[in-house]
Amino acid sequence: MSTQERLIETTRELLWERGYVGTSPKAILQRAGVGQGSMYHHFTGKQDLALAAIRRTGEEMRATVDRLLDADGPAYDRVAAYLLRERDVLRGCPVGRLTMDPDVIADDELHGPVEETIAYVRARLADVVQEGVDSGEFASHLVPREIAAAVVATVQGGYVLARASGGTDAFDAGVRGLLSLLKPSPAPPSPAPTA
Amino acid sequence: MSTQERLIETTRELLWERGYVGTSPKAILQRAGVGQGSMYHHFTGKQDLALAAIRRTGEEMRATVDRLLDADGPAYDRVAAYLLRERDVLRGCPVGRLTMDPDVIADDELHGPVEETIAYVRARLADVVQEGVDSGEFASHLVPREIAAAVVATVQGGYVLARASGGTDAFDAGVRGLLSLLKPSPAPPSPAPTA
DNA sequence: GTCTATATGGTGATAGAC
DNA sequence: GTCTATCACCATATAGAC
């Protein structure tokens, strides 16, 4: 792996662990095993390097969401796949956590990819919910973009609960709670499910 | 207000805005208009001052939750009151945001009041949901502590969505989405609601 | 490309005068 | 109680040798 790659990957790790204000160039260089000169050769500074790292993390997340939601099957199952996917719960969301970073929010460049990534996930989930409403799988009074927001919020907030309590149970509880609310009723005998 | 009070209140503000790693003693002193000596007279250091600030913020939050959930009325209305209460959405949660702070999570003293406060809110909400299940207001298959976790997570995650998008709409959407899922069905004619 | 100085200002804490 | 040194160390960036 090139020096530049190592810098980006190490920055991604540290941004995830400690956020932007909590990550110093020095810490990145030490963990990457790279000298200071290399970083300022490939990037203009901390912000520029963080930008490359955040963009890549955003791309990765969008790809993951695509993979989960592009699957076949009922809308409920795809939403459930998103909610139940394997996660490093106690580490939190590498994109979402940046929203609590004052220097990220204050910087349009850094804020951009964060905003786009979260918006993308919400939009893709809203589409799936819309399909579920259209097919009669979900109640017609449900508003897809509201349900999508609730789904993403449950995940993002689940990380908060998990980290607050020091365990993953709270995350799982929130997800199960939401799924229990979302689950299509046991379906009265048979009003032609494939209609 | 005493110097000590000013320090605590200013620290609460800065922890809310910038988190623990993003807040320096110097910044606190400047905003509070206090010299360095005063801080080290009243507190042993940054951690000690932050602890006082976090404890107070936690107490305040527990009091707010008590006020909202102790009200009379259907469980749904009380949960809705919690979800719909006035909030400074774009500032996020002064307690929840600390869970993303690596130095808070790594420090048992600082972590303590954060954990207790979030656990308290979840427990109080779970009690309300349990009442709703017991009274038949909510479906019997719902698990109170799971619904409570979903409710708190929706709020905590709603802040993330709001800050990511730079507006409060996403928060409101998530809350409305959850409430639409939670809302007791329009109630078939009249199976004695006060039974 | 990568390295090691070097520089300026911030961080977190202590010392001791008033 | 509050203030102003003072301190050792870190943060971020630049300069220039190799």
GROMACS .gro file of C-alpha atoms (C1' of nucleotides) in nm:
model
  426
    1MET     CA    1   0.000   0.000   0.000
    2SER     CA    2   0.131   0.343  -0.093
    3THR     CA    3   0.218   0.601   0.164
    4GLN     CA    4  -0.073   0.810   0.051
    5GLU     CA    5  -0.308   0.515   0.096
    6ARG     CA    6  -0.173   0.444   0.440
    7LEU     CA    7  -0.233   0.803   0.541
    8ILE     CA    8  -0.593   0.796   0.422
    9GLU     CA    9  -0.672   0.463   0.584
   10THR     CA   10  -0.511   0.561   0.911
   11THR     CA   11  -0.699   0.888   0.910
   12ARG     CA   12  -1.023   0.702   0.853
   13GLU     CA   13  -0.954   0.490   1.159
   14LEU     CA   14  -0.868   0.783   1.378
   15LEU     CA   15  -1.161   0.994   1.264
   16TRP     CA   16  -1.385   0.703   1.352
   17GLU     CA   17  -1.227   0.655   1.693
   18ARG     CA   18  -1.167   1.013   1.796
   19GLY     CA   19  -1.340   1.247   1.553
   20TYR     CA   20  -1.181   1.540   1.379
   21VAL     CA   21  -1.100   1.767   1.672
   22GLY     CA   22  -0.966   1.468   1.861
   23THR     CA   23  -0.730   1.362   1.585
   24SER     CA   24  -0.393   1.531   1.540
   25PRO     CA   25  -0.170   1.502   1.235
   26LYS     CA   26   0.098   1.373   1.467
   27ALA     CA   27  -0.121   1.085   1.583
   28ILE     CA   28  -0.197   0.995   1.222
   29LEU     CA   29   0.169   0.999   1.125
   30GLN     CA   30   0.274   0.789   1.419
   31ARG     CA   31   0.011   0.523   1.360
   32ALA     CA   32   0.076   0.518   0.988
   33GLY     CA   33   0.451   0.503   1.046
   34VAL     CA   34   0.509   0.794   0.814
   35GLY     CA   35   0.707   1.114   0.848
   36GLN     CA   36   0.555   1.457   0.858
   37GLY     CA   37   0.701   1.555   0.524
   38SER     CA   38   0.510   1.283   0.342
   39MET     CA   39   0.178   1.405   0.466
   40TYR     CA   40   0.242   1.762   0.358
   41HIS     CA   41   0.367   1.635   0.025
   42HIS     CA   42   0.048   1.444  -0.057
   43PHE     CA   43  -0.199   1.671   0.118
   44THR     CA   44  -0.217   2.038   0.197
   45GLY     CA   45  -0.282   1.968   0.563
   46LYS     CA   46  -0.507   1.805   0.818
   47GLN     CA   47  -0.828   1.927   0.659
   48ASP     CA   48  -0.733   1.804   0.314
   49LEU     CA   49  -0.637   1.462   0.441
   50ALA     CA   50  -0.952   1.436   0.649
   51LEU     CA   51  -1.154   1.527   0.342
   52ALA     CA   52  -1.006   1.239   0.145
   53ALA     CA   53  -1.075   1.005   0.436
   54ILE     CA   54  -1.434   1.120   0.487
   55ARG     CA   55  -1.512   1.097   0.117
   56ARG     CA   56  -1.391   0.742   0.103
   57THR     CA   57  -1.584   0.641   0.413
   58GLY     CA   58  -1.896   0.794   0.261
   59GLU     CA   59  -1.849   0.604  -0.063
   60GLU     CA   60  -1.806   0.282   0.128
   61MET     CA   61  -2.122   0.341   0.325
   62ARG     CA   62  -2.328   0.419   0.018
   63ALA     CA   63  -2.200   0.101  -0.145
   64THR     CA   64  -2.297  -0.103   0.160
   65VAL     CA   65  -2.646   0.044   0.163
   66ASP     CA   66  -2.685  -0.023  -0.207
   67ARG     CA   67  -2.584  -0.382  -0.160
   68LEU     CA   68  -2.841  -0.434   0.117
   69LEU     CA   69  -3.132  -0.247  -0.036
   70ASP     CA   70  -3.089  -0.364  -0.395
   71ALA     CA   71  -3.168  -0.718  -0.287
   72ASP     CA   72  -3.491  -0.884  -0.388
   73GLY     CA   73  -3.770  -0.954  -0.146
   74PRO     CA   74  -4.033  -0.770   0.054
   75ALA     CA   75  -3.965  -0.413   0.159
   76TYR     CA   76  -3.980  -0.514   0.524
   77ASP     CA   77  -3.703  -0.766   0.473
   78ARG     CA   78  -3.479  -0.513   0.306
   79VAL     CA   79  -3.535  -0.253   0.576
   80ALA     CA   80  -3.471  -0.525   0.830
   81ALA     CA   81  -3.152  -0.621   0.647
   82TYR     CA   82  -3.033  -0.263   0.681
   83LEU     CA   83  -3.122  -0.249   1.049
   84LEU     CA   84  -2.982  -0.590   1.134
   85ARG     CA   85  -2.665  -0.583   0.930
   86GLU     CA   86  -2.348  -0.661   1.111
   87ARG     CA   87  -2.204  -0.354   1.277
   88ASP     CA   88  -1.927  -0.258   1.509
   89VAL     CA   89  -2.190  -0.109   1.736
   90LEU     CA   90  -1.966   0.027   2.008
   91ARG     CA   91  -1.751   0.209   1.756
   92GLY     CA   92  -2.050   0.398   1.629
   93CYS     CA   93  -2.107   0.526   1.279
   94PRO     CA   94  -1.796   0.661   1.108
   95VAL     CA   95  -2.005   0.917   0.923
   96GLY     CA   96  -2.271   0.999   1.179
   97ARG     CA   97  -2.023   1.066   1.457
   98LEU     CA   98  -1.874   1.348   1.251
   99THR     CA   99  -2.198   1.543   1.282
  100MET     CA  100  -2.113   1.600   1.647
  101ASP     CA  101  -1.775   1.742   1.556
  102PRO     CA  102  -1.791   2.121   1.568
  103ASP     CA  103  -1.501   2.171   1.329
  104VAL     CA  104  -1.657   1.939   1.073
  105ILE     CA  105  -1.994   2.112   1.086
  106ALA     CA  106  -1.829   2.453   1.066
  107ASP     CA  107  -1.630   2.356   0.757
  108ASP     CA  108  -1.836   2.336   0.437
  109GLU     CA  109  -1.581   2.113   0.265
  110LEU     CA  110  -1.582   1.855   0.542
  111HIS     CA  111  -1.953   1.885   0.603
  112GLY     CA  112  -2.038   1.815   0.239
  113PRO     CA  113  -1.966   1.443   0.213
  114VAL     CA  114  -2.126   1.383   0.552
  115GLU     CA  115  -2.446   1.550   0.445
  116GLU     CA  116  -2.453   1.373   0.110
  117THR     CA  117  -2.395   1.032   0.258
  118ILE     CA  118  -2.667   1.056   0.519
  119ALA     CA  119  -2.907   1.205   0.264
  120TYR     CA  120  -2.832   0.917   0.029
  121VAL     CA  121  -2.911   0.654   0.288
  122ARG     CA  122  -3.235   0.825   0.381
  123ALA     CA  123  -3.340   0.856   0.019
  124ARG     CA  124  -3.265   0.495  -0.064
  125LEU     CA  125  -3.457   0.372   0.240
  126ALA     CA  126  -3.747   0.601   0.155
  127ASP     CA  127  -3.767   0.440  -0.188
  128VAL     CA  128  -3.786   0.095  -0.034
  129VAL     CA  129  -4.058   0.203   0.206
  130GLN     CA  130  -4.246   0.362  -0.081
  131GLU     CA  131  -4.239   0.028  -0.262
  132GLY     CA  132  -4.374  -0.136   0.050
  133VAL     CA  133  -4.658   0.113   0.072
  134ASP     CA  134  -4.737   0.080  -0.297
  135SER     CA  135  -4.752  -0.298  -0.274
  136GLY     CA  136  -4.977  -0.284   0.030
  137GLU     CA  137  -4.711  -0.436   0.251
  138PHE     CA  138  -4.706  -0.126   0.473
  139ALA     CA  139  -5.004   0.075   0.587
  140SER     CA  140  -5.094   0.343   0.338
  141HIS     CA  141  -5.091   0.621   0.593
  142LEU     CA  142  -4.718   0.580   0.651
  143VAL     CA  143  -4.504   0.851   0.492
  144PRO     CA  144  -4.197   0.689   0.335
  145ARG     CA  145  -3.951   0.967   0.405
  146GLU     CA  146  -4.068   0.983   0.766
  147ILE     CA  147  -4.028   0.610   0.814
  148ALA     CA  148  -3.689   0.626   0.648
  149ALA     CA  149  -3.583   0.905   0.882
  150ALA     CA  150  -3.703   0.701   1.179
  151VAL     CA  151  -3.507   0.399   1.059
  152VAL     CA  152  -3.181   0.588   1.011
  153ALA     CA  153  -3.233   0.776   1.336
  154THR     CA  154  -3.287   0.453   1.525
  155VAL     CA  155  -2.954   0.326   1.400
  156GLN     CA  156  -2.768   0.649   1.469
  157GLY     CA  157  -2.931   0.685   1.807
  158GLY     CA  158  -2.876   0.320   1.881
  159TYR     CA  159  -2.504   0.385   1.869
  160VAL     CA  160  -2.550   0.657   2.128
  161LEU     CA  161  -2.743   0.427   2.359
  162ALA     CA  162  -2.487   0.152   2.315
  163ARG     CA  163  -2.192   0.375   2.391
  164ALA     CA  164  -2.373   0.531   2.685
  165SER     CA  165  -2.440   0.192   2.840
  166GLY     CA  166  -2.113   0.034   2.736
  167GLY     CA  167  -2.283  -0.260   2.566
  168THR     CA  168  -2.460  -0.350   2.246
  169ASP     CA  169  -2.792  -0.452   2.402
  170ALA     CA  170  -2.946  -0.109   2.380
  171PHE     CA  171  -2.876  -0.089   2.009
  172ASP     CA  172  -3.036  -0.425   1.948
  173ALA     CA  173  -3.333  -0.334   2.164
  174GLY     CA  174  -3.401  -0.018   1.966
  175VAL     CA  175  -3.377  -0.201   1.636
  176ARG     CA  176  -3.607  -0.477   1.753
  177GLY     CA  177  -3.849  -0.222   1.890
  178LEU     CA  178  -3.866  -0.041   1.560
  179LEU     CA  179  -3.902  -0.364   1.364
  180SER     CA  180  -4.184  -0.477   1.590
  181LEU     CA  181  -4.367  -0.154   1.509
  182LEU     CA  182  -4.297  -0.182   1.140
  183LYS     CA  183  -4.382  -0.546   1.095
  184PRO     CA  184  -4.681  -0.598   0.868
  185SER     CA  185  -4.966  -0.743   1.075
  186PRO     CA  186  -4.978  -1.126   1.073
  187ALA     CA  187  -5.192  -1.069   0.767
  188PRO     CA  188  -5.562  -1.162   0.792
  189PRO     CA  189  -5.614  -1.497   0.619
  190SER     CA  190  -5.532  -1.413   0.257
  191PRO     CA  191  -5.622  -1.099   0.064
  192ALA     CA  192  -5.404  -1.207  -0.228
  193PRO     CA  193  -5.053  -1.110  -0.108
  194THR     CA  194  -4.915  -1.092  -0.461
  195ALA     CA  195  -5.175  -0.847  -0.585
  196MET     CA  196  -2.365   3.431   4.019
  197SER     CA  197  -2.051   3.306   4.190
  198THR     CA  198  -1.731   3.245   4.005
  199GLN     CA  199  -1.773   2.875   4.062
  200GLU     CA  200  -2.123   2.884   3.915
  201ARG     CA  201  -2.004   3.078   3.613
  202LEU     CA  202  -1.737   2.819   3.551
  203ILE     CA  203  -1.983   2.532   3.565
  204GLU     CA  204  -2.240   2.701   3.344
  205THR     CA  205  -1.981   2.806   3.089
  206THR     CA  206  -1.839   2.456   3.085
  207ARG     CA  207  -2.186   2.315   3.025
  208GLU     CA  208  -2.224   2.542   2.724
  209LEU     CA  209  -1.889   2.453   2.578
  210LEU     CA  210  -1.928   2.081   2.635
  211TRP     CA  211  -2.257   2.102   2.451
  212GLU     CA  212  -2.108   2.298   2.163
  213ARG     CA  213  -1.770   2.136   2.130
  214GLY     CA  214  -1.757   1.822   2.343
  215TYR     CA  215  -1.487   1.739   2.594
  216VAL     CA  216  -1.188   1.697   2.367
  217GLY     CA  217  -1.287   2.013   2.184
  218THR     CA  218  -1.307   2.225   2.497
  219SER     CA  219  -0.995   2.371   2.655
  220PRO     CA  220  -0.971   2.521   3.002
  221LYS     CA  221  -0.852   2.838   2.836
  222ALA     CA  222  -1.169   2.864   2.628
  223ILE     CA  223  -1.380   2.815   2.939
  224LEU     CA  224  -1.192   3.081   3.132
  225GLN     CA  225  -1.211   3.332   2.851
  226ARG     CA  226  -1.584   3.289   2.800
  227ALA     CA  227  -1.651   3.295   3.172
  228GLY     CA  228  -1.430   3.598   3.216
  229VAL     CA  229  -1.236   3.431   3.492
  230GLY     CA  230  -0.866   3.388   3.557
  231GLN     CA  231  -0.689   3.056   3.554
  232GLY     CA  232  -0.621   3.065   3.925
  233SER     CA  233  -0.992   3.064   4.008
  234MET     CA  234  -1.054   2.750   3.817
  235TYR     CA  235  -0.775   2.561   3.986
  236HIS     CA  236  -0.892   2.694   4.321
  237HIS     CA  237  -1.246   2.558   4.285
  238PHE     CA  238  -1.167   2.249   4.081
  239THR     CA  239  -0.874   2.015   4.054
  240GLY     CA  240  -0.863   2.057   3.677
  241LYS     CA  241  -1.048   2.019   3.351
  242GLN     CA  242  -1.183   1.676   3.429
  243ASP     CA  243  -1.319   1.779   3.768
  244LEU     CA  244  -1.490   2.085   3.626
  245ALA     CA  245  -1.636   1.886   3.339
  246LEU     CA  246  -1.767   1.632   3.587
  247ALA     CA  247  -1.957   1.900   3.776
  248ALA     CA  248  -2.097   2.032   3.449
  249ILE     CA  249  -2.202   1.691   3.318
  250ARG     CA  250  -2.366   1.597   3.647
  251ARG     CA  251  -2.574   1.909   3.643
  252THR     CA  252  -2.676   1.863   3.282
  253GLY     CA  253  -2.781   1.507   3.362
  254GLU     CA  254  -2.989   1.620   3.659
  255GLU     CA  255  -3.161   1.878   3.446
  256MET     CA  256  -3.241   1.624   3.181
  257ARG     CA  257  -3.384   1.377   3.427
  258ALA     CA  258  -3.601   1.652   3.574
  259THR     CA  259  -3.731   1.743   3.229
  260VAL     CA  260  -3.817   1.384   3.152
  261ASP     CA  261  -3.993   1.345   3.485
  262ARG     CA  262  -4.200   1.654   3.419
  263LEU     CA  263  -4.310   1.524   3.079
  264LEU     CA  264  -4.375   1.163   3.171
  265ASP     CA  265  -4.539   1.221   3.509
  266ALA     CA  266  -4.828   1.396   3.337
  267ASP     CA  267  -5.170   1.236   3.323
  268GLY     CA  268  -5.319   1.097   3.007
  269PRO     CA  269  -5.273   0.807   2.769
  270ALA     CA  270  -4.930   0.649   2.735
  271TYR     CA  271  -4.917   0.749   2.371
  272ASP     CA  272  -4.966   1.114   2.461
  273ARG     CA  273  -4.687   1.106   2.716
  274VAL     CA  274  -4.446   0.938   2.478
  275ALA     CA  275  -4.549   1.191   2.216
  276ALA     CA  276  -4.490   1.472   2.465
  277TYR     CA  277  -4.137   1.345   2.513
  278LEU     CA  278  -4.075   1.317   2.140
  279LEU     CA  279  -4.235   1.649   2.051
  280ARG     CA  280  -4.101   1.861   2.333
  281GLU     CA  281  -3.929   2.178   2.234
  282ARG     CA  282  -3.567   2.120   2.158
  283ASP     CA  283  -3.268   2.304   2.025
  284VAL     CA  284  -3.243   2.040   1.757
  285LEU     CA  285  -2.934   2.164   1.578
  286ARG     CA  286  -2.739   2.183   1.902
  287GLY     CA  287  -2.800   1.816   1.965
  288CYS     CA  288  -2.831   1.646   2.300
  289PRO     CA  289  -2.594   1.778   2.566
  290VAL     CA  290  -2.568   1.433   2.720
  291GLY     CA  291  -2.589   1.211   2.413
  292ARG     CA  292  -2.318   1.399   2.226
  293LEU     CA  293  -2.072   1.309   2.501
  294THR     CA  294  -2.101   0.942   2.409
  295MET     CA  295  -1.907   1.021   2.092
  296ASP     CA  296  -1.629   1.180   2.289
  297PRO     CA  297  -1.343   0.934   2.324
  298ASP     CA  298  -1.202   1.093   2.638
  299VAL     CA  299  -1.541   1.084   2.809
  300ILE     CA  300  -1.598   0.719   2.726
  301ALA     CA  301  -1.246   0.630   2.837
  302ASP     CA  302  -1.291   0.803   3.172
  303ASP     CA  303  -1.512   0.616   3.419
  304GLU     CA  304  -1.585   0.928   3.621
  305LEU     CA  305  -1.707   1.124   3.323
  306HIS     CA  306  -1.882   0.828   3.167
  307GLY     CA  307  -2.083   0.757   3.482
  308PRO     CA  308  -2.336   1.041   3.477
  309VAL     CA  309  -2.380   1.002   3.101
  310GLU     CA  310  -2.466   0.636   3.139
  311GLU     CA  311  -2.697   0.697   3.433
  312THR     CA  312  -2.887   0.974   3.262
  313ILE     CA  313  -2.954   0.784   2.941
  314ALA     CA  314  -3.046   0.473   3.140
  315TYR     CA  315  -3.288   0.678   3.346
  316VAL     CA  316  -3.467   0.816   3.042
  317ARG     CA  317  -3.497   0.472   2.887
  318ALA     CA  318  -3.631   0.323   3.208
  319ARG     CA  319  -3.890   0.596   3.259
  320LEU     CA  320  -4.010   0.564   2.901
  321ALA     CA  321  -4.025   0.187   2.934
  322ASP     CA  322  -4.254   0.227   3.234
  323VAL     CA  323  -4.489   0.447   3.036
  324VAL     CA  324  -4.496   0.201   2.748
  325GLN     CA  325  -4.562  -0.081   2.992
  326GLU     CA  326  -4.863   0.108   3.121
  327GLY     CA  327  -4.982   0.147   2.765
  328VAL     CA  328  -4.948  -0.223   2.702
  329ASP     CA  329  -5.119  -0.311   3.027
  330SER     CA  330  -5.412  -0.085   2.950
  331GLY     CA  331  -5.449  -0.226   2.601
  332GLU     CA  332  -5.352   0.101   2.441
  333PHE     CA  333  -5.051  -0.057   2.274
  334ALA     CA  334  -5.036  -0.398   2.111
  335SER     CA  335  -4.949  -0.667   2.360
  336HIS     CA  336  -4.663  -0.804   2.155
  337LEU     CA  337  -4.464  -0.483   2.196
  338VAL     CA  338  -4.176  -0.508   2.440
  339PRO     CA  339  -4.167  -0.192   2.653
  340ARG     CA  340  -3.792  -0.166   2.689
  341GLU     CA  341  -3.748  -0.217   2.316
  342ILE     CA  342  -4.000   0.052   2.232
  343ALA     CA  343  -3.838   0.282   2.484
  344ALA     CA  344  -3.498   0.220   2.326
  345ALA     CA  345  -3.643   0.295   1.983
  346VAL     CA  346  -3.795   0.617   2.112
  347VAL     CA  347  -3.476   0.744   2.271
  348ALA     CA  348  -3.271   0.631   1.973
  349THR     CA  349  -3.501   0.815   1.735
  350VAL     CA  350  -3.441   1.134   1.927
  351GLN     CA  351  -3.066   1.085   1.955
  352GLY     CA  352  -3.040   0.982   1.594
  353GLY     CA  353  -3.269   1.264   1.490
  354TYR     CA  354  -3.008   1.507   1.610
  355VAL     CA  355  -2.754   1.336   1.389
  356LEU     CA  356  -2.979   1.362   1.085
  357ALA     CA  357  -3.055   1.725   1.159
  358ARG     CA  358  -2.693   1.823   1.198
  359ALA     CA  359  -2.597   1.627   0.889
  360SER     CA  360  -2.854   1.807   0.677
  361GLY     CA  361  -2.816   2.142   0.845
  362GLY     CA  362  -3.186   2.172   0.921
  363THR     CA  363  -3.446   2.050   1.166
  364ASP     CA  364  -3.673   1.879   0.912
  365ALA     CA  365  -3.503   1.544   0.938
  366PHE     CA  366  -3.548   1.535   1.313
  367ASP     CA  367  -3.917   1.613   1.283
  368ALA     CA  368  -3.959   1.356   1.008
  369GLY     CA  369  -3.807   1.081   1.220
  370VAL     CA  370  -4.025   1.168   1.516
  371ARG     CA  371  -4.339   1.180   1.307
  372GLY     CA  372  -4.245   0.852   1.144
  373LEU     CA  373  -4.205   0.681   1.478
  374LEU     CA  374  -4.528   0.829   1.612
  375SER     CA  375  -4.717   0.712   1.304
  376LEU     CA  376  -4.595   0.360   1.375
  377LEU     CA  377  -4.676   0.382   1.742
  378LYS     CA  378  -5.018   0.538   1.713
  379PRO     CA  379  -5.292   0.310   1.844
  380SER     CA  380  -5.518   0.207   1.553
  381PRO     CA  381  -5.817   0.441   1.503
  382ALA     CA  382  -5.983   0.210   1.752
  383PRO     CA  383  -6.264  -0.012   1.626
  384PRO     CA  384  -6.600   0.142   1.729
  385SER     CA  385  -6.589   0.109   2.108
  386PRO     CA  386  -6.457  -0.183   2.313
  387ALA     CA  387  -6.495   0.015   2.636
  388PRO     CA  388  -6.182   0.235   2.636
  389THR     CA  389  -6.187   0.278   3.014
  390ALA     CA  390  -6.180  -0.093   3.087
  391DG     C1'  391   0.894   1.147  -0.202
  392DT     C1'  392   1.053   1.131   0.238
  393DC     C1'  393   1.303   1.293   0.616
  394DT     C1'  394   1.445   1.601   1.016
  395DA     C1'  395   1.464   2.068   1.195
  396DT     C1'  396   1.228   2.460   1.332
  397DA     C1'  397   0.848   2.795   1.446
  398DT     C1'  398   0.423   2.980   1.648
  399DG     C1'  399   0.069   2.930   1.924
  400DG     C1'  400  -0.238   2.630   2.221
  401DT     C1'  401  -0.303   2.284   2.625
  402DG     C1'  402  -0.327   2.165   3.091
  403DA     C1'  403  -0.120   2.240   3.511
  404DT     C1'  404   0.176   2.462   3.891
  405DA     C1'  405   0.379   2.853   4.172
  406DG     C1'  406   0.346   3.215   4.415
  407DA     C1'  407   0.222   3.722   4.448
  408DC     C1'  408  -0.176   4.012   4.589
  409DG     C1'  409  -1.021   3.381   4.609
  410DT     C1'  410  -0.826   3.569   4.229
  411DC     C1'  411  -0.454   3.710   3.950
  412DT     C1'  412  -0.035   3.674   3.652
  413DA     C1'  413   0.391   3.421   3.555
  414DT     C1'  414   0.589   3.017   3.410
  415DC     C1'  415   0.635   2.538   3.250
  416DA     C1'  416   0.664   2.112   2.962
  417DC     C1'  417   0.441   1.940   2.606
  418DC     C1'  418   0.130   1.909   2.191
  419DA     C1'  419  -0.090   2.098   1.745
  420DT     C1'  420  -0.029   2.245   1.290
  421DA     C1'  421   0.249   2.400   0.950
  422DT     C1'  422   0.684   2.550   0.690
  423DA     C1'  423   1.178   2.498   0.530
  424DG     C1'  424   1.500   2.278   0.336
  425DA     C1'  425   1.831   1.872   0.334
  426DC     C1'  426   1.865   1.410   0.131
   0.00000   0.00000   0.00000
